[in-house]
mmCIF file of C-alpha atoms in Angstrom:
data_model
loop_
_atom_site.group_PDB
_atom_site.id
_atom_site.type_symbol
_atom_site.label_atom_id
_atom_site.label_comp_id
_atom_site.label_asym_id
_atom_site.label_seq_id
_atom_site.Cartn_x
_atom_site.Cartn_y
_atom_site.Cartn_z
ATOM 1 C CA MET T 1 136.271 -23.977 -13.031
ATOM 2 C CA LYS T 2 135.846 -27.701 -12.560
ATOM 3 C CA TYR T 3 133.132 -27.819 -15.253
ATOM 4 C CA GLU T 4 132.281 -25.769 -18.303
ATOM 5 C CA LEU T 5 128.574 -26.577 -18.236
ATOM 6 C CA VAL T 6 126.031 -26.883 -15.423
ATOM 7 C CA ILE T 7 122.764 -28.594 -16.396
ATOM 8 C CA PHE T 8 119.701 -28.106 -14.211
ATOM 9 C CA ASP T 9 116.447 -29.887 -13.776
ATOM 10 C CA TRP T 10 113.604 -27.369 -13.353
ATOM 11 C CA ASP T 11 110.685 -28.509 -11.144
ATOM 12 C CA GLY T 12 111.834 -29.198 -7.598
ATOM 13 C CA THR T 13 115.359 -27.977 -8.352
ATOM 14 C CA LEU T 14 115.026 -24.338 -9.412
ATOM 15 C CA MET T 15 111.260 -23.815 -9.030
ATOM 16 C CA ASP T 16 109.116 -24.798 -6.061
ATOM 17 C CA SER T 17 106.297 -26.176 -8.205
ATOM 18 C CA VAL T 18 105.748 -29.577 -6.591
ATOM 19 C CA ALA T 19 102.553 -28.607 -4.734
ATOM 20 C CA ARG T 20 101.022 -27.277 -7.934
ATOM 21 C CA ILE T 21 101.935 -30.375 -9.917
ATOM 22 C CA VAL T 22 100.374 -32.602 -7.248
ATOM 23 C CA SER T 23 97.119 -30.642 -7.043
ATOM 24 C CA CYS T 24 96.807 -30.410 -10.835
ATOM 25 C CA MET T 25 97.316 -34.156 -11.250
ATOM 26 C CA GLU T 26 94.671 -34.826 -8.620
ATOM 27 C CA ALA T 27 92.225 -32.475 -10.358
ATOM 28 C CA ALA T 28 92.949 -33.945 -13.805
ATOM 29 C CA ALA T 29 92.304 -37.442 -12.487
ATOM 30 C CA THR T 30 88.977 -36.305 -11.060
ATOM 31 C CA ASP T 31 88.014 -34.658 -14.360
ATOM 32 C CA CYS T 32 88.805 -37.865 -16.238
ATOM 33 C CA ARG T 33 87.060 -40.092 -13.686
ATOM 34 C CA LEU T 34 90.255 -41.906 -12.770
ATOM 35 C CA PRO T 35 91.323 -42.932 -9.268
ATOM 36 C CA VAL T 36 92.982 -39.937 -7.621
ATOM 37 C CA PRO T 37 96.622 -40.777 -6.846
ATOM 38 C CA SER T 38 98.130 -39.976 -3.477
ATOM 39 C CA PRO T 39 100.365 -36.912 -3.151
ATOM 40 C CA GLU T 40 103.292 -39.244 -2.469
ATOM 41 C CA ALA T 41 102.674 -41.148 -5.707
ATOM 42 C CA VAL T 42 102.573 -37.939 -7.726
ATOM 43 C CA ARG T 43 105.714 -36.605 -6.088
ATOM 44 C CA HIS T 44 107.512 -39.802 -7.022
ATOM 45 C CA ILE T 45 106.882 -39.384 -10.780
ATOM 46 C CA ILE T 46 107.866 -35.706 -10.977
ATOM 47 C CA GLY T 47 110.752 -35.515 -13.417
ATOM 48 C CA LEU T 48 109.347 -38.069 -15.844
ATOM 49 C CA SER T 49 107.505 -37.041 -18.995
ATOM 50 C CA LEU T 50 103.752 -37.137 -18.361
ATOM 51 C CA TYR T 51 103.154 -39.890 -20.891
ATOM 52 C CA LYS T 52 105.648 -42.068 -19.007
ATOM 53 C CA ALA T 53 104.214 -41.051 -15.636
ATOM 54 C CA PHE T 54 100.568 -41.815 -16.459
ATOM 55 C CA PRO T 55 100.897 -45.652 -16.525
ATOM 56 C CA ILE T 56 102.726 -45.543 -13.178
ATOM 57 C CA LEU T 57 99.906 -43.544 -11.598
ATOM 58 C CA PHE T 58 96.860 -44.965 -13.384
ATOM 59 C CA GLY T 59 97.814 -48.240 -15.035
ATOM 60 C CA GLU T 60 97.622 -48.768 -18.761
ATOM 61 C CA LEU T 61 95.559 -46.133 -20.570
ATOM 62 C CA SER T 62 94.537 -45.926 -24.193
ATOM 63 C CA ALA T 63 96.098 -43.225 -26.351
ATOM 64 C CA ALA T 64 92.829 -41.303 -26.249
ATOM 65 C CA GLU T 65 92.644 -41.546 -22.444
ATOM 66 C CA SER T 66 96.242 -40.372 -22.104
ATOM 67 C CA ASP T 67 95.629 -37.426 -24.411
ATOM 68 C CA LYS T 68 92.485 -36.452 -22.491
ATOM 69 C CA LEU T 69 94.329 -36.660 -19.187
ATOM 70 C CA LEU T 70 97.190 -34.557 -20.529
ATOM 71 C CA GLU T 71 94.816 -31.858 -21.734
ATOM 72 C CA ALA T 72 93.030 -31.818 -18.367
ATOM 73 C CA TYR T 73 96.355 -31.521 -16.538
ATOM 74 C CA ARG T 74 97.485 -28.664 -18.788
ATOM 75 C CA LEU T 75 94.204 -26.820 -18.292
ATOM 76 C CA HIS T 76 94.573 -26.930 -14.541
ATOM 77 C CA TYR T 77 98.283 -26.104 -14.526
ATOM 78 C CA LEU T 78 98.128 -23.215 -16.984
ATOM 79 C CA GLU T 79 94.723 -21.693 -16.307
ATOM 80 C CA LEU T 80 92.751 -22.974 -13.340
ATOM 81 C CA ASN T 81 95.198 -23.735 -10.549
ATOM 82 C CA THR T 82 96.522 -20.781 -8.563
ATOM 83 C CA THR T 83 99.008 -22.599 -6.315
ATOM 84 C CA PRO T 84 102.133 -20.381 -6.267
ATOM 85 C CA THR T 85 105.257 -21.643 -8.052
ATOM 86 C CA PRO T 86 108.097 -19.420 -6.824
ATOM 87 C CA LEU T 87 111.734 -19.944 -7.570
ATOM 88 C CA PHE T 88 113.580 -21.417 -4.626
ATOM 89 C CA ALA T 89 115.357 -18.842 -2.478
ATOM 90 C CA GLY T 90 118.687 -17.976 -4.062
ATOM 91 C CA ALA T 91 118.010 -19.754 -7.365
ATOM 92 C CA ALA T 92 117.980 -16.649 -9.568
ATOM 93 C CA ASP T 93 121.081 -15.186 -7.925
ATOM 94 C CA THR T 94 122.929 -18.503 -8.141
ATOM 95 C CA LEU T 95 122.166 -18.815 -11.846
ATOM 96 C CA SER T 96 123.178 -15.214 -12.500
ATOM 97 C CA GLY T 97 126.408 -15.670 -10.565
ATOM 98 C CA LEU T 98 127.376 -18.811 -12.449
ATOM 99 C CA HIS T 99 126.554 -17.160 -15.762
ATOM 100 C CA SER T 100 128.626 -14.092 -14.889
ATOM 101 C CA GLY T 101 131.451 -16.369 -13.813
ATOM 102 C CA GLY T 102 131.731 -17.847 -17.296
ATOM 103 C CA TYR T 103 129.836 -21.101 -16.886
ATOM 104 C CA ARG T 104 127.502 -22.270 -19.581
ATOM 105 C CA LEU T 105 124.073 -23.260 -18.251
ATOM 106 C CA ALA T 106 121.381 -25.602 -19.567
ATOM 107 C CA VAL T 107 118.037 -27.078 -18.542
ATOM 108 C CA ALA T 108 116.980 -30.715 -18.960
ATOM 109 C CA THR T 109 113.413 -31.067 -17.722
ATOM 110 C CA GLY T 110 110.405 -33.350 -17.650
ATOM 111 C CA LYS T 111 108.317 -30.369 -18.770
ATOM 112 C CA GLN T 112 107.351 -30.114 -22.392
ATOM 113 C CA ARG T 113 109.325 -27.438 -24.229
ATOM 114 C CA VAL T 114 106.384 -25.032 -24.494
ATOM 115 C CA GLY T 115 105.978 -25.172 -20.708
ATOM 116 C CA LEU T 116 109.674 -24.575 -20.155
ATOM 117 C CA ASP T 117 109.674 -21.605 -22.519
ATOM 118 C CA ARG T 118 106.701 -20.171 -20.651
ATOM 119 C CA VAL T 119 108.308 -20.324 -17.210
ATOM 120 C CA LEU T 120 111.592 -18.953 -18.539
ATOM 121 C CA ALA T 121 109.696 -15.980 -19.942
ATOM 122 C CA ASP T 122 107.716 -15.540 -16.729
ATOM 123 C CA THR T 123 110.831 -15.619 -14.543
ATOM 124 C CA GLY T 124 113.019 -13.596 -16.894
ATOM 125 C CA LEU T 125 115.782 -16.195 -16.711
ATOM 126 C CA GLY T 126 115.788 -17.420 -20.303
ATOM 127 C CA HIS T 127 118.807 -15.341 -21.340
ATOM 128 C CA LEU T 128 121.024 -17.183 -18.853
ATOM 129 C CA PHE T 129 120.775 -20.572 -20.573
ATOM 130 C CA HIS T 130 122.786 -21.817 -23.531
ATOM 131 C CA ALA T 131 120.765 -24.978 -24.238
ATOM 132 C CA LEU T 132 117.284 -26.241 -23.336
ATOM 133 C CA ARG T 133 115.615 -29.629 -23.583
ATOM 134 C CA GLY T 134 112.052 -30.553 -22.712
ATOM 135 C CA ALA T 135 110.494 -33.985 -22.398
ATOM 136 C CA ASP T 136 108.953 -33.805 -25.878
ATOM 137 C CA GLN T 137 112.352 -33.201 -27.495
ATOM 138 C CA ALA T 138 113.962 -36.452 -26.334
ATOM 139 C CA ARG T 139 113.153 -39.675 -24.543
ATOM 140 C CA SER T 140 111.955 -39.320 -20.957
ATOM 141 C CA LYS T 141 114.368 -39.376 -18.072
ATOM 142 C CA PRO T 142 116.187 -41.448 -16.944
ATOM 143 C CA ASP T 143 117.162 -42.077 -20.575
ATOM 144 C CA PRO T 144 120.245 -39.872 -21.143
ATOM 145 C CA LEU T 145 119.285 -38.708 -24.647
ATOM 146 C CA MET T 146 118.512 -35.132 -23.643
ATOM 147 C CA LEU T 147 121.908 -34.816 -21.986
ATOM 148 C CA ALA T 148 123.586 -36.255 -25.077
ATOM 149 C CA GLN T 149 121.718 -33.724 -27.227
ATOM 150 C CA ILE T 150 122.806 -30.818 -25.022
ATOM 151 C CA LEU T 151 126.431 -31.947 -25.055
ATOM 152 C CA ASP T 152 126.350 -32.362 -28.834
ATOM 153 C CA GLU T 153 124.786 -28.914 -29.297
ATOM 154 C CA LEU T 154 127.479 -27.241 -27.193
ATOM 155 C CA GLY T 155 130.383 -29.385 -28.369
ATOM 156 C CA LEU T 156 131.263 -30.770 -24.948
ATOM 157 C CA ALA T 157 132.055 -34.168 -23.427
ATOM 158 C CA PRO T 158 130.265 -35.633 -20.370
ATOM 159 C CA GLU T 159 133.235 -34.977 -18.095
ATOM 160 C CA GLN T 160 132.998 -31.250 -18.855
ATOM 161 C CA ALA T 161 129.487 -30.998 -17.399
ATOM 162 C CA VAL T 162 127.586 -31.660 -14.192
ATOM 163 C CA MET T 163 123.870 -32.406 -13.724
ATOM 164 C CA VAL T 164 121.958 -30.829 -10.826
ATOM 165 C CA GLY T 165 118.597 -32.310 -9.886
ATOM 166 C CA ASP T 166 116.210 -33.274 -7.105
ATOM 167 C CA SER T 167 115.093 -36.676 -8.388
ATOM 168 C CA SER T 168 116.672 -40.075 -8.869
ATOM 169 C CA TYR T 169 115.686 -39.784 -12.542
ATOM 170 C CA ASP T 170 117.970 -36.754 -12.947
ATOM 171 C CA LEU T 171 120.920 -38.466 -11.337
ATOM 172 C CA ALA T 172 120.344 -41.803 -13.085
ATOM 173 C CA MET T 173 120.275 -39.977 -16.424
ATOM 174 C CA ALA T 174 123.654 -38.389 -15.723
ATOM 175 C CA GLU T 175 125.079 -41.630 -14.337
ATOM 176 C CA ALA T 176 124.122 -43.443 -17.540
ATOM 177 C CA ILE T 177 126.175 -41.061 -19.660
ATOM 178 C CA GLY T 178 129.157 -40.838 -17.302
ATOM 179 C CA MET T 179 128.446 -37.267 -16.137
ATOM 180 C CA ASP T 180 129.049 -36.032 -12.601
ATOM 181 C CA ARG T 181 125.869 -35.230 -10.677
ATOM 182 C CA ILE T 182 124.745 -33.229 -7.677
ATOM 183 C CA GLY T 183 121.534 -33.965 -5.795
ATOM 184 C CA VAL T 184 119.440 -31.285 -4.135
ATOM 185 C CA THR T 185 117.633 -32.596 -1.083
ATOM 186 C CA TYR T 186 114.706 -30.144 -0.890
ATOM 187 C CA GLY T 187 112.789 -31.583 -3.873
ATOM 188 C CA VAL T 188 110.877 -34.795 -4.511
ATOM 189 C CA HIS T 189 113.337 -37.577 -3.658
ATOM 190 C CA ASN T 190 115.158 -38.158 -0.391
ATOM 191 C CA ARG T 191 118.846 -38.590 0.352
ATOM 192 C CA ASP T 192 118.728 -42.373 0.120
ATOM 193 C CA GLN T 193 117.104 -42.268 -3.325
ATOM 194 C CA LEU T 194 119.587 -39.667 -4.563
ATOM 195 C CA GLY T 195 122.548 -41.390 -2.947
ATOM 196 C CA ALA T 196 121.863 -44.577 -4.882
ATOM 197 C CA HIS T 197 123.288 -42.812 -7.951
ATOM 198 C CA SER T 198 126.611 -41.780 -6.405
ATOM 199 C CA PRO T 199 126.367 -37.972 -6.622
ATOM 200 C CA ILE T 200 129.543 -36.006 -5.974
ATOM 201 C CA ALA T 201 127.541 -33.952 -3.467
ATOM 202 C CA MET T 202 124.089 -33.487 -1.986
ATOM 203 C CA ILE T 203 123.114 -29.951 -1.065
ATOM 204 C CA ASP T 204 120.279 -28.597 1.060
ATOM 205 C CA ASP T 205 120.294 -25.116 -0.510
ATOM 206 C CA ILE T 206 120.866 -24.123 -4.138
ATOM 207 C CA ARG T 207 123.104 -21.306 -2.890
ATOM 208 C CA HIS T 208 125.659 -23.954 -1.863
ATOM 209 C CA LEU T 209 126.101 -25.127 -5.466
ATOM 210 C CA PRO T 210 128.974 -22.824 -6.564
ATOM 211 C CA GLN T 211 131.422 -24.391 -4.105
ATOM 212 C CA TRP T 212 131.000 -27.751 -5.891
ATOM 213 C CA VAL T 213 131.364 -26.602 -9.507
#
Protein backbone atom coordinates (compact mmCIF):
# COMPACT_ATOMS: atom_id res chain seq x y z
CA MET A 1 0.00 0.00 0.00
CA LYS A 2 1.55 3.26 -1.12
CA TYR A 3 -0.97 5.26 0.95
CA GLU A 4 -3.01 4.62 4.06
CA LEU A 5 -5.79 7.05 3.16
CA VAL A 6 -7.57 7.86 -0.10
CA ILE A 7 -9.61 11.08 -0.06
CA PHE A 8 -12.29 11.61 -2.69
CA ASP A 9 -14.16 14.56 -4.01
CA TRP A 10 -17.83 13.66 -4.58
CA ASP A 11 -19.57 15.50 -7.45
CA GLY A 12 -17.92 14.73 -10.78
CA THR A 13 -15.56 12.20 -9.18
CA LEU A 14 -17.77 9.50 -7.65
CA MET A 15 -21.24 10.75 -8.66
CA ASP A 16 -22.32 11.91 -12.10
CA SER A 17 -24.25 14.91 -10.78
CA VAL A 18 -22.87 17.69 -12.98
CA ALA A 19 -25.94 17.94 -15.24
CA ARG A 20 -28.21 18.27 -12.23
CA ILE A 21 -26.05 20.93 -10.62
CA VAL A 22 -26.04 22.95 -13.85
CA SER A 23 -29.80 22.77 -14.37
CA CYS A 24 -30.53 23.60 -10.72
CA MET A 25 -28.25 26.64 -10.80
CA GLU A 26 -29.95 27.85 -13.96
CA ALA A 27 -33.39 27.41 -12.38
CA ALA A 28 -32.34 29.11 -9.13
CA ALA A 29 -31.02 32.09 -11.08
CA THR A 30 -34.33 32.36 -12.92
CA ASP A 31 -36.28 32.17 -9.66
CA CYS A 32 -34.16 34.96 -8.18
CA ARG A 33 -34.31 37.09 -11.34
CA LEU A 34 -30.57 36.92 -11.90
CA PRO A 35 -28.82 36.48 -15.24
CA VAL A 36 -28.75 32.77 -16.05
CA PRO A 37 -25.13 31.59 -16.23
CA SER A 38 -23.93 29.42 -19.08
CA PRO A 39 -23.51 25.68 -18.49
CA GLU A 40 -19.76 26.12 -18.95
CA ALA A 41 -19.63 28.78 -16.23
CA VAL A 42 -21.51 26.56 -13.80
CA ARG A 43 -19.33 23.57 -14.57
CA HIS A 44 -16.26 25.66 -13.82
CA ILE A 45 -17.35 26.46 -10.23
CA ILE A 46 -18.37 22.92 -9.28
CA GLY A 47 -16.20 21.95 -6.33
CA LEU A 48 -16.35 25.35 -4.65
CA SER A 49 -18.73 26.07 -1.79
CA LEU A 50 -21.86 27.78 -3.14
CA TYR A 51 -21.22 30.98 -1.23
CA LYS A 52 -17.81 31.23 -2.92
CA ALA A 53 -19.25 30.26 -6.30
CA PHE A 54 -22.08 32.82 -6.32
CA PRO A 55 -19.87 35.95 -6.79
CA ILE A 56 -18.05 34.22 -9.67
CA LEU A 57 -21.34 33.49 -11.43
CA PHE A 58 -23.41 36.54 -10.51
CA GLY A 59 -21.09 39.26 -9.23
CA GLU A 60 -21.33 40.66 -5.74
CA LEU A 61 -24.59 39.81 -3.98
CA SER A 62 -25.90 40.95 -0.63
CA ALA A 63 -26.11 38.41 2.18
CA ALA A 64 -29.87 38.30 1.75
CA GLU A 65 -29.57 37.71 -2.01
CA SER A 66 -27.03 34.94 -1.46
CA ASP A 67 -29.24 33.25 1.12
CA LYS A 68 -32.27 33.46 -1.20
CA LEU A 69 -30.28 32.01 -4.08
CA LEU A 70 -28.99 29.18 -1.90
CA GLU A 71 -32.50 28.28 -0.77
CA ALA A 72 -33.75 28.31 -4.37
CA TYR A 73 -30.87 26.07 -5.45
CA ARG A 74 -31.54 23.62 -2.61
CA LEU A 75 -35.24 23.49 -3.44
CA HIS A 76 -34.53 22.54 -7.02
CA TYR A 77 -31.75 20.09 -6.19
CA LEU A 78 -33.55 18.27 -3.39
CA GLU A 79 -37.19 18.42 -4.46
CA LEU A 80 -37.97 19.76 -7.91
CA ASN A 81 -35.24 18.61 -10.27
CA THR A 82 -35.40 15.01 -11.48
CA THR A 83 -32.15 14.87 -13.46
CA PRO A 84 -30.56 11.50 -12.56
CA THR A 85 -27.40 11.51 -10.42
CA PRO A 86 -25.97 7.99 -10.72
CA LEU A 87 -22.64 6.89 -9.38
CA PHE A 88 -20.05 6.60 -12.11
CA ALA A 89 -19.62 3.07 -13.45
CA GLY A 90 -17.33 1.13 -11.14
CA ALA A 91 -17.32 3.72 -8.34
CA ALA A 92 -19.10 1.60 -5.73
CA ASP A 93 -17.02 -1.49 -6.50
CA THR A 94 -13.78 0.51 -6.45
CA LEU A 95 -14.62 1.99 -3.06
CA SER A 96 -15.61 -1.40 -1.67
CA GLY A 97 -12.43 -2.98 -2.99
CA LEU A 98 -10.19 -0.33 -1.47
CA HIS A 99 -12.03 -0.58 1.84
CA SER A 100 -11.70 -4.37 1.87
CA GLY A 101 -8.03 -4.02 1.02
CA GLY A 102 -7.37 -2.09 4.21
CA TYR A 103 -7.33 1.48 2.94
CA ARG A 104 -8.99 4.20 4.93
CA LEU A 105 -11.32 6.35 2.82
CA ALA A 106 -12.58 9.92 3.22
CA VAL A 107 -14.63 12.52 1.35
CA ALA A 108 -13.75 16.21 0.98
CA THR A 109 -16.53 17.90 -0.96
CA GLY A 110 -17.97 21.25 -1.96
CA LYS A 111 -21.36 19.96 -0.81
CA GLN A 112 -22.65 21.03 2.55
CA ARG A 113 -22.46 18.25 5.13
CA VAL A 114 -26.22 17.65 5.19
CA GLY A 115 -26.16 17.09 1.43
CA LEU A 116 -23.22 14.71 1.69
CA ASP A 117 -24.93 12.72 4.45
CA ARG A 118 -28.04 12.48 2.29
CA VAL A 119 -26.27 11.05 -0.76
CA LEU A 120 -24.25 8.64 1.37
CA ALA A 121 -27.50 7.33 2.83
CA ASP A 122 -29.13 7.15 -0.59
CA THR A 123 -26.22 5.25 -2.13
CA GLY A 124 -25.56 3.03 0.89
CA LEU A 125 -21.86 3.90 0.84
CA GLY A 126 -21.57 5.76 4.13
CA HIS A 127 -20.11 2.81 6.04
CA LEU A 128 -17.05 2.76 3.77
CA PHE A 129 -15.72 6.16 4.86
CA HIS A 130 -13.63 6.95 7.92
CA ALA A 131 -13.85 10.75 7.72
CA LEU A 132 -16.13 13.26 5.98
CA ARG A 133 -15.89 16.99 5.37
CA GLY A 134 -18.41 19.26 3.70
CA ALA A 135 -18.00 22.84 2.56
CA ASP A 136 -19.73 24.22 5.66
CA GLN A 137 -17.25 22.47 7.98
CA ALA A 138 -14.13 24.21 6.66
CA ARG A 139 -13.05 26.92 4.26
CA SER A 140 -13.94 26.36 0.61
CA LYS A 141 -11.57 24.60 -1.73
CA PRO A 142 -8.87 25.25 -2.79
CA ASP A 143 -8.04 26.16 0.82
CA PRO A 144 -6.54 22.96 2.30
CA LEU A 145 -8.27 23.23 5.69
CA MET A 146 -10.64 20.32 5.13
CA LEU A 147 -7.73 18.07 4.23
CA ALA A 148 -5.84 19.21 7.32
CA GLN A 149 -8.91 18.43 9.44
CA ILE A 150 -9.23 14.94 7.96
CA LEU A 151 -5.55 14.20 8.52
CA ASP A 152 -5.75 15.46 12.10
CA GLU A 153 -8.87 13.37 12.78
CA LEU A 154 -7.20 10.19 11.52
CA GLY A 155 -3.73 10.92 12.89
CA LEU A 156 -1.97 10.89 9.52
CA ALA A 157 0.55 13.06 7.67
CA PRO A 158 0.02 14.44 4.14
CA GLU A 159 2.45 11.96 2.61
CA GLN A 160 0.31 9.08 3.88
CA ALA A 161 -2.71 10.18 1.83
CA VAL A 162 -3.72 10.90 -1.74
CA MET A 163 -6.50 13.18 -3.03
CA VAL A 164 -8.68 12.08 -5.96
CA GLY A 165 -10.74 14.71 -7.74
CA ASP A 166 -12.06 16.01 -11.05
CA SER A 167 -11.43 19.73 -10.55
CA SER A 168 -8.41 21.99 -10.31
CA TYR A 169 -9.74 23.05 -6.89
CA ASP A 170 -9.33 19.49 -5.59
CA LEU A 171 -5.79 19.18 -6.85
CA ALA A 172 -4.76 22.70 -5.79
CA MET A 173 -6.04 21.95 -2.28
CA ALA A 174 -3.87 18.84 -2.06
CA GLU A 175 -0.89 20.61 -3.64
CA ALA A 176 -1.09 23.34 -1.00
CA ILE A 177 -0.71 20.83 1.82
CA GLY A 178 1.95 18.69 0.14
CA MET A 179 -0.34 15.72 -0.57
CA ASP A 180 -0.13 13.57 -3.68
CA ARG A 181 -3.09 13.94 -6.03
CA ILE A 182 -4.79 12.08 -8.85
CA GLY A 183 -7.02 13.79 -11.40
CA VAL A 184 -10.01 12.11 -12.99
CA THR A 185 -10.63 13.38 -16.50
CA TYR A 186 -14.37 12.63 -16.87
CA GLY A 187 -15.56 15.45 -14.57
CA VAL A 188 -15.65 19.23 -14.82
CA HIS A 189 -12.06 20.24 -15.61
CA ASN A 190 -9.91 19.12 -18.52
CA ARG A 191 -6.45 17.57 -18.59
CA ASP A 192 -4.68 20.90 -18.98
CA GLN A 193 -6.44 22.37 -15.94
CA LEU A 194 -5.72 19.27 -13.86
CA GLY A 195 -2.16 18.97 -15.12
CA ALA A 196 -1.33 22.45 -13.88
CA HIS A 197 -1.26 20.98 -10.35
CA SER A 198 1.22 18.18 -11.05
CA PRO A 199 -0.92 15.11 -10.29
CA ILE A 200 0.88 11.78 -10.00
CA ALA A 201 -1.64 10.40 -12.50
CA MET A 202 -4.71 11.30 -14.53
CA ILE A 203 -7.24 8.54 -15.05
CA ASP A 204 -10.17 8.23 -17.45
CA ASP A 205 -12.05 5.62 -15.38
CA ILE A 206 -12.38 5.35 -11.60
CA ARG A 207 -11.75 1.60 -11.94
CA HIS A 208 -8.13 2.42 -12.86
CA LEU A 209 -7.49 4.04 -9.46
CA PRO A 210 -6.27 0.97 -7.49
CA GLN A 211 -3.16 0.58 -9.65
CA TRP A 212 -2.00 4.05 -8.52
CA VAL A 213 -2.59 3.74 -4.77
